[in-house]
Coordinates of C-alpha atoms and ligand atoms in Angstrom, one line a residue:
Chain L
M13 CA 46.6 -49.7 49.9
S14 CA 43.3 -48.2 48.9
D15 CA 42.4 -45.2 50.3
I16 CA 39.8 -43.2 48.3
L17 CA 41.3 -39.5 48.1
I18 CA 38.7 -36.9 47.8
K19 CA 40.9 -34.2 46.5
D20 CA 39.0 -30.4 46.8
V21 CA 36.1 -31.6 44.7
Q22 CA 33.6 -29.8 43.4
K23 CA 30.5 -30.0 41.5
V24 CA 28.4 -28.0 39.0
F25 CA 25.8 -29.3 37.2
K26 CA 23.9 -26.8 34.6
T27 CA 20.0 -26.8 34.4
P28 CA 17.9 -24.7 33.2
G29 CA 17.4 -22.4 36.3
G30 CA 20.8 -21.9 37.2
D31 CA 24.5 -24.0 37.7
V32 CA 23.5 -26.1 41.3
T33 CA 26.8 -26.2 42.4
A34 CA 25.8 -29.4 44.4
L35 CA 30.1 -29.7 45.3
K36 CA 32.7 -27.9 47.3
D37 CA 36.1 -27.8 47.9
I38 CA 35.6 -31.5 49.1
N39 CA 38.7 -32.7 51.0
L40 CA 38.7 -36.3 53.0
T41 CA 41.1 -39.3 52.7
V42 CA 38.9 -42.5 53.5
K43 CA 41.1 -44.6 55.3
Q44 CA 41.4 -48.5 53.9
G45 CA 39.2 -51.0 56.5
E46 CA 37.1 -47.7 57.6
F47 CA 33.3 -47.5 57.7
V48 CA 33.3 -43.8 56.7
C49 CA 28.8 -42.9 56.5
L50 CA 27.4 -39.1 54.3
L51 CA 25.4 -38.3 56.6
G52 CA 22.6 -35.6 55.5
P53 CA 19.5 -34.1 54.5
S54 CA 18.2 -35.1 50.7
G55 CA 19.4 -33.2 48.6
C56 CA 23.4 -32.2 50.5
G57 CA 25.6 -34.2 47.1
K58 CA 25.6 -37.1 49.8
S59 CA 24.9 -39.4 46.4
T60 CA 26.8 -37.2 43.8
L61 CA 29.8 -37.5 45.8
L62 CA 28.6 -41.8 45.8
N63 CA 28.6 -41.3 41.5
A64 CA 31.2 -39.3 41.5
V65 CA 34.0 -42.1 42.9
A66 CA 31.7 -44.7 41.3
G67 CA 32.8 -43.3 38.5
F68 CA 29.7 -42.5 37.4
Q69 CA 29.8 -39.1 37.8
P70 CA 32.8 -37.5 37.1
P71 CA 34.2 -34.1 39.5
S72 CA 33.3 -30.2 36.7
A73 CA 37.3 -29.6 39.3
G74 CA 39.7 -31.3 41.9
E75 CA 40.1 -35.3 41.8
I76 CA 39.3 -39.3 43.3
V77 CA 42.4 -40.7 43.5
I78 CA 42.4 -44.2 44.3
E79 CA 45.9 -46.7 44.5
G80 CA 47.7 -43.7 42.8
K81 CA 44.9 -43.1 39.7
K82 CA 42.3 -40.7 39.1
I83 CA 39.0 -42.1 38.4
L84 CA 36.9 -41.4 36.2
T85 CA 35.1 -43.9 35.2
P86 CA 33.3 -47.1 36.8
G87 CA 35.0 -49.9 37.7
P88 CA 34.6 -53.6 40.0
D89 CA 37.0 -52.5 42.6
R90 CA 34.3 -50.3 43.7
G91 CA 31.2 -52.2 44.1
M92 CA 28.2 -50.4 44.3
V93 CA 25.2 -51.1 46.2
F94 CA 21.8 -48.7 45.3
Q95 CA 19.1 -48.7 47.2
E96 CA 16.7 -49.2 44.2
Y97 CA 18.7 -52.6 44.3
A98 CA 19.7 -52.4 41.1
L99 CA 19.0 -56.5 40.8
F100 CA 18.5 -57.6 36.9
P101 CA 15.0 -59.2 36.9
W102 CA 16.0 -61.4 34.0
M103 CA 18.3 -63.2 35.9
T104 CA 17.5 -65.2 39.8
V105 CA 19.2 -64.7 43.0
A106 CA 22.2 -67.0 41.2
Q107 CA 23.4 -65.4 38.2
N108 CA 22.7 -62.2 39.8
I109 CA 25.2 -63.2 41.9
A110 CA 27.5 -64.9 39.8
F111 CA 27.1 -62.0 36.5
G112 CA 30.4 -59.8 38.1
L113 CA 32.7 -62.9 37.8
Q114 CA 31.3 -64.9 34.4
I115 CA 31.8 -60.7 33.5
Q116 CA 35.4 -61.3 34.3
K117 CA 35.4 -64.7 32.9
K118 CA 37.0 -66.7 35.8
E119 CA 36.2 -70.3 35.1
K120 CA 32.6 -72.2 35.9
A121 CA 33.9 -73.9 38.7
E122 CA 35.4 -70.9 40.7
I123 CA 32.3 -68.6 39.7
D124 CA 29.6 -71.8 41.0
L125 CA 32.4 -71.8 44.2
T126 CA 31.6 -68.2 44.8
V127 CA 28.0 -67.8 44.3
N128 CA 27.6 -70.6 47.4
Q129 CA 30.0 -69.1 49.4
L130 CA 28.6 -66.1 49.6
L131 CA 24.6 -67.5 49.5
D132 CA 25.9 -69.0 52.2
L133 CA 26.8 -65.6 54.0
L134 CA 23.9 -64.0 53.3
H135 CA 21.2 -67.0 53.9
L136 CA 19.8 -67.1 50.5
K137 CA 20.6 -70.2 50.1
D138 CA 16.9 -71.3 50.3
F139 CA 16.5 -68.0 47.8
R140 CA 19.1 -69.4 45.4
D141 CA 16.8 -70.1 42.0
R142 CA 14.3 -67.4 42.7
F143 CA 13.5 -64.2 40.5
P144 CA 14.2 -61.2 42.3
K145 CA 10.1 -60.2 41.9
D146 CA 9.8 -63.0 44.5
L147 CA 12.3 -61.4 46.8
S148 CA 11.2 -59.2 49.4
G149 CA 12.9 -55.8 50.1
G150 CA 15.7 -57.2 52.6
M151 CA 15.9 -60.2 50.5
R152 CA 16.7 -58.4 47.2
Q153 CA 19.1 -55.9 49.4
R154 CA 20.8 -59.2 50.1
V155 CA 21.6 -60.6 47.0
A156 CA 22.4 -56.2 46.2
I157 CA 25.3 -56.9 48.6
A158 CA 26.6 -59.9 48.1
R159 CA 26.4 -59.5 43.5
V160 CA 29.1 -57.1 45.0
L161 CA 31.3 -59.0 47.7
A162 CA 31.4 -61.5 43.7
L163 CA 33.5 -58.9 42.7
D164 CA 36.1 -59.1 45.9
S165 CA 36.6 -55.8 44.9
P166 CA 38.6 -53.7 48.4
I167 CA 36.3 -50.8 48.7
M168 CA 32.2 -50.6 49.1
L169 CA 30.0 -48.1 48.0
M170 CA 25.9 -48.3 49.2
D171 CA 23.6 -45.0 48.8
E172 CA 21.2 -45.3 51.4
P173 CA 20.5 -49.4 50.9
F174 CA 18.5 -49.4 53.7
G175 CA 16.6 -47.1 53.2
A176 CA 13.5 -48.6 51.6
L177 CA 13.6 -51.3 54.7
D178 CA 11.1 -51.9 57.0
A179 CA 12.9 -51.4 60.9
L180 CA 13.7 -55.0 61.9
T181 CA 15.0 -55.8 58.9
R182 CA 17.3 -53.0 58.3
R183 CA 19.2 -53.6 61.9
N184 CA 19.1 -57.1 60.6
L185 CA 21.0 -55.9 57.5
Q186 CA 22.7 -53.2 59.5
D187 CA 24.1 -56.4 61.2
E188 CA 25.1 -58.3 58.6
L189 CA 26.6 -55.6 56.4
L190 CA 29.4 -55.6 60.3
R191 CA 29.4 -59.2 60.7
I192 CA 30.6 -59.0 56.6
W193 CA 33.2 -55.8 56.3
E194 CA 34.6 -57.1 59.9
K195 CA 35.4 -60.5 58.3
L196 CA 36.5 -59.0 55.1
N197 CA 38.3 -55.5 55.8
K198 CA 36.3 -53.4 53.0
T199 CA 36.6 -49.8 53.3
I200 CA 33.0 -49.2 53.3
L201 CA 31.1 -45.5 52.5
F202 CA 27.8 -45.2 52.9
V203 CA 25.3 -43.1 52.5
T204 CA 21.8 -42.4 54.5
H205 CA 20.1 -39.8 55.8
S206 CA 19.4 -41.6 58.6
I207 CA 21.7 -40.1 62.7
E208 CA 20.7 -43.0 64.2
E209 CA 21.8 -45.6 61.2
S210 CA 25.5 -43.4 60.7
I211 CA 26.1 -43.9 64.2
Y212 CA 25.3 -47.5 64.7
L213 CA 27.2 -48.8 61.7
A214 CA 30.3 -46.0 61.0
D215 CA 34.2 -45.7 62.2
R216 CA 33.5 -42.1 61.2
I217 CA 30.4 -39.7 60.1
V218 CA 31.0 -37.0 57.8
V219 CA 28.2 -34.7 57.8
M220 CA 27.2 -32.2 54.6
T221 CA 25.7 -28.9 54.5
Y222 CA 23.0 -28.3 51.9
R223 CA 24.0 -26.3 48.9
P224 CA 26.5 -26.1 48.7
G225 CA 27.8 -29.1 49.7
T226 CA 31.0 -29.2 52.0
I227 CA 32.5 -31.1 54.5
K228 CA 30.5 -29.9 58.2
R229 CA 31.7 -31.9 60.7
D230 CA 33.8 -35.2 60.5
Q231 CA 32.6 -36.7 63.4
Y232 CA 34.7 -40.4 64.7
V233 CA 32.9 -42.4 66.9
T234 CA 34.9 -44.6 69.0
M235 CA 32.3 -46.5 70.6
P236 CA 32.7 -50.9 70.9
R237 CA 29.9 -52.4 68.4
P238 CA 27.8 -53.4 69.4
R239 CA 27.0 -50.5 69.6
D240 CA 24.0 -49.8 72.3
P241 CA 21.1 -47.6 70.7
S242 CA 19.7 -46.7 74.2
S243 CA 23.5 -45.9 75.9
H244 CA 23.7 -42.5 77.0
E245 CA 26.7 -41.8 74.5
F246 CA 24.8 -43.4 71.7
N247 CA 22.0 -40.3 72.2
E248 CA 24.3 -37.5 73.1
L249 CA 27.0 -38.5 70.0
K250 CA 22.6 -38.4 68.2
R251 CA 21.4 -35.3 69.8
E252 CA 24.7 -33.4 68.8
L253 CA 24.4 -34.5 65.0
G254 CA 20.7 -34.4 65.7
R255 CA 21.1 -30.6 65.9
L256 CA 24.0 -29.8 62.9
V257 CA 22.3 -32.1 60.1
M258 CA 18.7 -30.2 61.8
E259 CA 20.3 -27.0 60.6
E260 CA 21.0 -28.3 57.2
Q261 CA 17.7 -29.7 56.9
Q262 CA 15.7 -25.9 57.1
R263 CA 18.1 -24.4 54.7
H264 CA 17.0 -27.0 52.8
A265 CA 13.1 -26.7 53.8
A266 CA 13.7 -23.2 53.1
D267 CA 14.8 -24.0 49.7
E268 CA 11.8 -25.5 48.7
L269 CA 9.6 -22.6 50.1
K270 CA 11.4 -20.4 47.8
L271 CA 11.1 -22.3 44.4
A272 CA 7.0 -22.8 45.4
A273 CA 6.7 -19.3 45.6
V274 CA 8.5 -18.7 42.8
D275 CA 6.3 -21.8 41.0
Chain V
M13 CA -14.2 -77.7 38.5
L14 CA -17.7 -76.9 39.0
K15 CA -17.0 -73.2 38.8
K16 CA -15.1 -73.6 35.3
L17 CA -17.9 -75.6 34.0
Q18 CA -20.6 -73.3 34.9
A19 CA -18.3 -70.3 33.8
F20 CA -17.5 -72.7 30.2
A21 CA -21.1 -72.9 30.4
H22 CA -21.6 -68.9 30.7
G23 CA -18.9 -68.4 28.1
A24 CA -20.8 -71.5 25.3
L25 CA -24.1 -69.2 25.5
V26 CA -23.5 -67.1 22.9
P27 CA -21.9 -69.3 20.2
V28 CA -24.1 -71.6 21.0
L29 CA -27.5 -69.9 20.5
V30 CA -26.0 -67.7 17.2
L31 CA -25.7 -71.3 16.2
I32 CA -28.8 -72.6 16.7
L33 CA -30.6 -69.5 15.2
W34 CA -29.0 -70.3 12.1
E35 CA -29.7 -73.9 11.9
A36 CA -32.6 -72.8 12.4
G37 CA -33.2 -70.3 10.3
S38 CA -31.7 -72.7 7.7
R39 CA -34.1 -75.2 8.2
A40 CA -37.0 -72.8 7.4
G41 CA -36.1 -71.2 4.3
L42 CA -35.1 -68.3 5.3
F43 CA -31.4 -68.1 4.0
S44 CA -30.0 -69.1 0.5
E45 CA -28.9 -72.8 0.2
V46 CA -26.0 -71.6 -1.6
L47 CA -25.1 -67.6 0.0
L48 CA -25.0 -68.4 3.7
P49 CA -25.3 -72.7 4.3
S50 CA -26.4 -73.8 7.5
P51 CA -24.1 -74.9 10.4
S52 CA -24.4 -78.6 9.8
A53 CA -23.9 -78.2 6.2
V54 CA -20.3 -76.8 6.8
A55 CA -19.6 -78.8 9.5
V56 CA -19.7 -81.9 6.8
K57 CA -18.2 -79.5 4.4
W58 CA -15.2 -79.5 6.8
W59 CA -14.6 -82.9 8.1
A60 CA -14.6 -84.0 4.2
Y61 CA -12.2 -81.5 4.2
L62 CA -10.1 -82.4 6.6
L63 CA -10.1 -86.2 5.4
P64 CA -7.8 -87.6 3.1
T65 CA -9.1 -87.3 -0.6
Q66 CA -8.3 -90.8 -1.9
D67 CA -9.4 -94.1 0.0
Y68 CA -5.9 -95.8 2.3
V69 CA -3.7 -98.3 0.2
P70 CA -1.9 -100.7 1.7
G71 CA 1.5 -100.6 0.7
S72 CA 1.8 -96.8 0.0
G73 CA 3.3 -95.1 3.0
S74 CA 2.9 -94.9 6.3
Y75 CA -1.0 -94.7 7.8
F76 CA -0.3 -91.7 8.7
T77 CA 0.9 -89.6 6.7
W78 CA -2.3 -90.7 4.9
L79 CA -4.6 -89.4 7.7
I80 CA -2.8 -86.4 6.5
S81 CA -3.0 -86.0 3.4
G82 CA -6.2 -84.4 3.5
E83 CA -6.3 -80.5 1.4
L84 CA -7.3 -79.0 5.2
L85 CA -4.2 -79.8 6.7
H86 CA -2.0 -80.0 3.5
D87 CA -3.7 -76.1 3.1
A88 CA -3.1 -75.5 6.8
Y89 CA 0.4 -76.1 6.9
S90 CA 1.4 -74.0 4.0
S91 CA -0.6 -70.8 5.2
L92 CA 2.2 -71.8 8.9
Y93 CA 5.1 -72.4 6.7
R94 CA 4.6 -69.0 5.2
V95 CA 3.5 -67.1 8.4
I96 CA 6.6 -68.9 9.4
V97 CA 9.9 -67.6 7.2
G98 CA 8.3 -64.7 6.4
F99 CA 7.7 -63.1 10.2
I100 CA 11.2 -64.8 10.4
I101 CA 12.7 -62.5 8.2
G102 CA 11.3 -60.2 8.8
A103 CA 11.9 -60.3 12.5
G104 CA 15.3 -61.4 11.7
L105 CA 16.3 -58.2 10.3
A106 CA 14.2 -55.7 12.3
L107 CA 15.6 -56.8 15.9
P108 CA 19.2 -55.6 15.2
L109 CA 18.4 -52.3 13.5
G110 CA 15.5 -52.0 16.2
L111 CA 18.6 -52.5 18.8
V112 CA 20.8 -50.2 17.2
M113 CA 18.0 -47.6 16.4
G114 CA 17.1 -47.4 20.0
A115 CA 20.6 -47.6 21.2
N116 CA 22.4 -45.2 19.2
N117 CA 20.6 -41.6 18.7
R118 CA 22.9 -40.9 15.9
I119 CA 22.0 -44.2 13.7
Y120 CA 18.4 -43.6 14.9
D121 CA 17.9 -39.9 13.5
L122 CA 19.8 -41.7 10.2
F123 CA 17.1 -44.6 9.7
N124 CA 13.7 -42.4 11.6
P125 CA 13.2 -40.3 8.7
L126 CA 13.4 -43.5 5.7
V127 CA 10.6 -46.3 8.4
Q128 CA 8.5 -43.3 9.4
I129 CA 7.6 -43.1 5.1
L130 CA 7.6 -46.3 4.9
R131 CA 5.5 -47.6 8.1
P132 CA 2.3 -46.5 7.0
I133 CA 2.0 -48.6 3.9
P134 CA 0.4 -50.6 4.0
P135 CA 1.8 -54.9 3.3
I136 CA -1.2 -55.3 1.1
A137 CA 0.3 -52.2 -1.0
Y138 CA 3.4 -53.9 -1.9
I139 CA 1.2 -56.7 -3.9
P140 CA 1.9 -55.5 -7.3
L141 CA 6.3 -55.0 -6.7
A142 CA 6.0 -58.0 -5.2
I143 CA 4.5 -60.4 -7.6
L144 CA 7.0 -58.0 -10.1
W145 CA 10.0 -58.6 -8.7
F146 CA 9.3 -62.1 -7.6
G147 CA 6.6 -63.8 -9.9
L148 CA 4.5 -66.2 -8.6
G149 CA 4.9 -68.7 -5.8
N150 CA 5.8 -68.6 -2.4
P151 CA 8.9 -65.8 -2.9
P152 CA 6.1 -62.6 -2.7
S153 CA 3.8 -64.4 -0.1
F154 CA 7.5 -64.6 1.6
F155 CA 7.7 -60.5 1.0
L156 CA 5.1 -60.0 2.2
I157 CA 4.8 -61.3 5.8
A158 CA 7.9 -60.3 6.3
I159 CA 7.5 -56.4 5.8
G160 CA 4.0 -56.9 7.7
A161 CA 6.1 -58.1 10.6
F162 CA 8.7 -55.6 10.6
F163 CA 7.8 -52.7 11.3
P164 CA 5.2 -53.6 14.9
V165 CA 8.3 -55.5 15.7
L166 CA 11.2 -52.7 15.2
M167 CA 8.9 -50.4 16.5
N168 CA 8.7 -52.1 19.3
T169 CA 13.2 -53.3 20.1
I170 CA 13.3 -49.5 19.5
A171 CA 11.1 -48.5 22.7
G172 CA 11.9 -51.0 24.6
V173 CA 15.9 -50.6 24.0
R174 CA 14.8 -47.3 25.4
H175 CA 12.8 -47.1 27.9
V176 CA 15.2 -49.7 29.8
D177 CA 15.6 -48.8 33.8
G178 CA 18.5 -46.5 33.9
I179 CA 19.7 -48.2 36.8
Y180 CA 19.9 -51.6 35.4
L181 CA 22.7 -49.3 32.9
R182 CA 24.1 -48.5 36.0
A183 CA 24.9 -51.9 37.6
A184 CA 26.3 -53.3 34.7
R185 CA 28.3 -50.6 34.0
N186 CA 29.5 -50.8 38.0
L187 CA 30.2 -54.7 37.1
G188 CA 32.6 -53.8 35.2
V189 CA 30.9 -54.9 31.8
N190 CA 32.1 -54.0 28.2
Y191 CA 29.8 -52.6 25.3
W192 CA 29.0 -56.2 23.6
T193 CA 27.8 -57.2 27.2
M194 CA 25.8 -55.0 28.1
F195 CA 24.1 -55.5 24.7
T196 CA 23.7 -59.3 25.2
R197 CA 22.9 -59.8 28.3
V198 CA 21.4 -56.6 29.7
I199 CA 20.0 -54.3 27.2
L200 CA 19.1 -57.4 25.6
P201 CA 16.7 -58.8 28.0
A202 CA 15.9 -56.5 29.6
S203 CA 13.9 -55.0 26.3
T204 CA 12.1 -57.9 26.1
P205 CA 9.1 -57.0 27.6
Y206 CA 9.0 -54.6 25.0
I207 CA 9.7 -57.2 22.0
L208 CA 7.7 -59.8 22.6
A209 CA 4.7 -57.0 22.4
G210 CA 6.2 -55.7 19.0
V211 CA 6.4 -59.8 18.0
R212 CA 2.8 -60.6 19.0
I213 CA 1.7 -57.5 16.9
G214 CA 4.0 -58.8 14.0
I215 CA 2.8 -62.6 14.3
G216 CA -0.8 -61.3 14.3
T217 CA -0.1 -58.8 11.0
A218 CA 1.6 -61.7 9.0
F219 CA -1.6 -63.5 9.6
I220 CA -3.4 -61.4 7.8
V221 CA -0.5 -60.8 5.2
V222 CA -0.2 -64.1 4.8
I223 CA -4.2 -64.7 3.2
V224 CA -4.3 -61.8 1.2
S225 CA -1.3 -63.4 -0.4
E226 CA -2.1 -66.8 -1.3
M227 CA -5.0 -65.2 -3.0
I228 CA -2.8 -63.3 -5.4
A229 CA 0.1 -66.6 -6.6
V230 CA -0.4 -69.5 -5.0
N231 CA -1.9 -72.7 -5.5
D232 CA -2.3 -73.9 -1.9
G233 CA -2.7 -72.8 1.6
L234 CA -5.9 -71.9 3.3
G235 CA -6.6 -68.1 1.6
F236 CA -6.0 -69.1 -1.7
R237 CA -8.5 -72.1 -1.3
I238 CA -11.5 -70.0 0.2
L239 CA -10.8 -68.1 -2.8
E240 CA -10.7 -71.1 -5.2
A241 CA -14.4 -72.3 -2.9
R242 CA -15.7 -69.0 -4.5
E243 CA -15.2 -69.6 -7.9
F244 CA -16.8 -72.7 -7.6
M245 CA -20.4 -70.8 -6.0
W246 CA -18.7 -73.2 -2.4
S247 CA -20.1 -70.9 -0.3
D248 CA -19.7 -73.4 2.8
K249 CA -16.5 -74.2 1.9
I250 CA -15.3 -70.9 2.0
I251 CA -16.8 -71.3 5.7
A252 CA -15.0 -74.1 6.3
G253 CA -12.0 -72.5 5.1
M254 CA -13.0 -69.2 7.5
I255 CA -13.1 -71.2 10.6
T256 CA -10.0 -73.4 10.1
I257 CA -7.9 -69.5 9.8
G258 CA -9.7 -68.7 12.6
L259 CA -8.6 -71.5 15.0
L260 CA -4.8 -71.3 13.2
G261 CA -5.2 -67.7 14.1
L262 CA -6.0 -68.4 17.7
A263 CA -3.1 -71.7 18.3
I264 CA -0.7 -69.6 16.9
D265 CA -1.7 -66.2 19.0
T266 CA -1.7 -68.8 22.4
A267 CA 0.9 -70.1 21.1
V268 CA 3.1 -66.8 21.4
S269 CA 1.5 -65.9 24.5
R270 CA 2.7 -68.9 26.3
L271 CA 6.0 -68.2 25.3
N272 CA 5.9 -64.6 26.1
N273 CA 5.1 -66.4 30.1
H274 CA 7.2 -68.2 29.9
L275 CA 10.2 -65.8 28.4
L276 CA 8.8 -63.4 30.6
R277 CA 8.1 -65.4 33.8
W278 CA 10.7 -63.4 36.0
H279 CA 9.0 -60.3 35.3
R280 CA 6.4 -58.3 37.2
G281 CA 3.1 -58.3 37.1
L282 CA 2.7 -61.5 34.7
E283 CA 0.7 -63.6 36.6
H284 CA -0.4 -66.7 35.0
Ligands
ADP327 N1 21.6 -34.9 37.2 C1 21.3 -33.3 38.0 N2 21.1 -31.8 37.6 C2 20.4 -31.2 38.3 N3 20.7 -30.9 39.5 C3 21.7 -32.4 40.3 C4 21.8 -33.4 40.0 N4 21.9 -34.2 39.8 C5 21.9 -33.4 41.9 N5 22.1 -32.7 41.8 C6 20.8 -32.0 42.4 O1 22.0 -32.1 43.0 C7 22.0 -31.7 44.5 C8 22.6 -32.8 45.4 O2 21.9 -34.2 45.6 P1 22.2 -35.4 45.8 O3 23.9 -35.0 45.5 O4 21.1 -35.3 44.8 O5 21.8 -35.7 46.7 P2 21.3 -36.4 48.4 O6 21.8 -37.9 47.7 O7 22.2 -35.7 49.7 O8 20.1 -36.2 48.6 C9 21.1 -31.6 44.6 O9 20.7 -30.5 45.1 C10 20.3 -32.1 43.2 O10 18.7 -31.5 43.0
MG328 MG1 20.8 -39.8 47.2

C-alpha cells in the first residue's frame, strides 16, 4: 500500500538571521487513493513538507515512509507538479511527456503509446510538437501533469499547481484533475493557499499554522463531487476554514511587520 | 515589398555616397593612385582576383573545377578551412572543460586560477611560441585560432551551466534521471543559449586570428594575400582582399546566427 506516513517530522533551516523552524511535530498519514490538500498562508511550511515527501529536502528530524521505505531522495514513484510548470523548454510537448519513460529505458513503441494516450487524456493532441513557450499557462500545466502521469507513479505531489492561472482555466484544470484522480486512483498531496480550491478538491484538508508549521486542523470533506461552491454547506466550511487561515495569516503579517521594523 | 525596398535604399544611401565621393576624389586626382586607388579600380582588381588565372583548356578537368580555380576562392577556402579546424579544436576542448567546471565547484576551483592567468593573453602573443612549437604551415594557425576560440567558449559554457534554472534540475531529479542523463539531456540543452553566444564570439575571434596568423607562416589565405600585395604596392589588391575578408566574415556570422536561431527555436524571447 502506498500510504504516505509522515512521522514526527521537523524541519529547521539554518539562516544567517538564526534558525527558522519551518515544520514541527508533523504527524500525518495519507491513505492510498486519498486527495489531501495542505492549506495555509504563505510561509507556513507547505512547500517544505511537500519537498520533504518528494525527497528534495529530507526533514531535520522524524521520517517519511512510503511502502516501508524511508524517503531520502527524489524518485519517479512520487511525481511532482510545480507551480512554475518546470517543463523543459527545449523539448516539445510530446518529448517532455516521454522524457521520464526514456529515462526508464522503456521500449519506443510503449513510450509512443503512453504519450499518445496522455495527449488524449489531457486534450493536448494538437500541441504535441509545440514548444512550451508557445503554450498558455493552462496548457503548460496540462503538459506537466501528463509528464508526471507518464511515470505511472501511485503518488502525485502538487505545489500550488494552479496558482498562476486565471479563475476559469483554474476551475477547468481542477475538474480535469478530479477526473484523472478518480480514473487512475492516485494518491494526491496538493498544496494550496486557496480555501475554495481545497474544499472543491480534497477528501481531507490539513490546515497548517505559521511558524512553526504544525497541523492546526485535519478536516475531512464529505460533500459529494462535483461540489457546488455556491452551496450552503460549501460556504459554511469555507467560513470555518477561512477563520483558521486568517488567524495564521495575521501572525504572518505581524511577523513581517516586525521584520520590516528591524530592517 | 515597397517597404523593404525603401529600407534597402535607406541603408544603401551612406555607402553609395561614400563610394561616389571616393570615386570622384580619385578621378579629380585628390588621392594618390598608389596609396588609395579608386573604387572602380578596386572592383576591376577584385573581379580579376576572383576569376581563374589560366584559360580553360578543354579536357584538362571539369569546367566547374576550372571556374573555382581563381586565387580569391582558393584563398577564401584556405582561410575558412583554418578557421573551422582551429575552431573545432578550441571549442572541442573548451566545451567539456566548461561543462565540468560549471557543474563541479571543486574542479572549477582547481582550473580557474590557470584560466584566469591565461585568458588575458591575446592569441597574437602566442605567435612566437606557435612558430617555435609548430614550425610553418597550417599547424601554428590552427594552434592560434584554437586559443582564440577556446576562451570565449569556455567562459560562456561555465556561465551557462551555472545559470541553469534549479527548477529544471529538480524536475529532472523527480523524474529519476541519473548523473549522466542530467548532463546530456538537461544541463547541456539548458546551457545552449550561453554556449552558442560563446560560439559566436569564438568564431569572431577565430576569424581575426586567422588573418593575422596567415601573415606569418603560410603562403595562401586572405591574410597572406593582402600582405603579399603590400610588398608589390598593389593597394587595389589589398583593398579587394580586405573586402573579401569582410564578406567572408559576414557570411560566417550569418551562418552561425542562422544555426543559433535553429538550435534555439525553443528559446523564449527569440523571435525570428
Ligand atoms: N531554503 C530555505 N532557507 C531558509 N528558510 C527557508 C527555506 N525554505 C523555506 N524557508 C522558510 O520556511 C518557512 C516555510 O516556507 P515554505 O515551505 O516555502 O512555505 P509555504 O510553501 O507554505 O509558503 C518560511 O518561513 C520560509 O521563509
Ligand atoms: Mg510554497
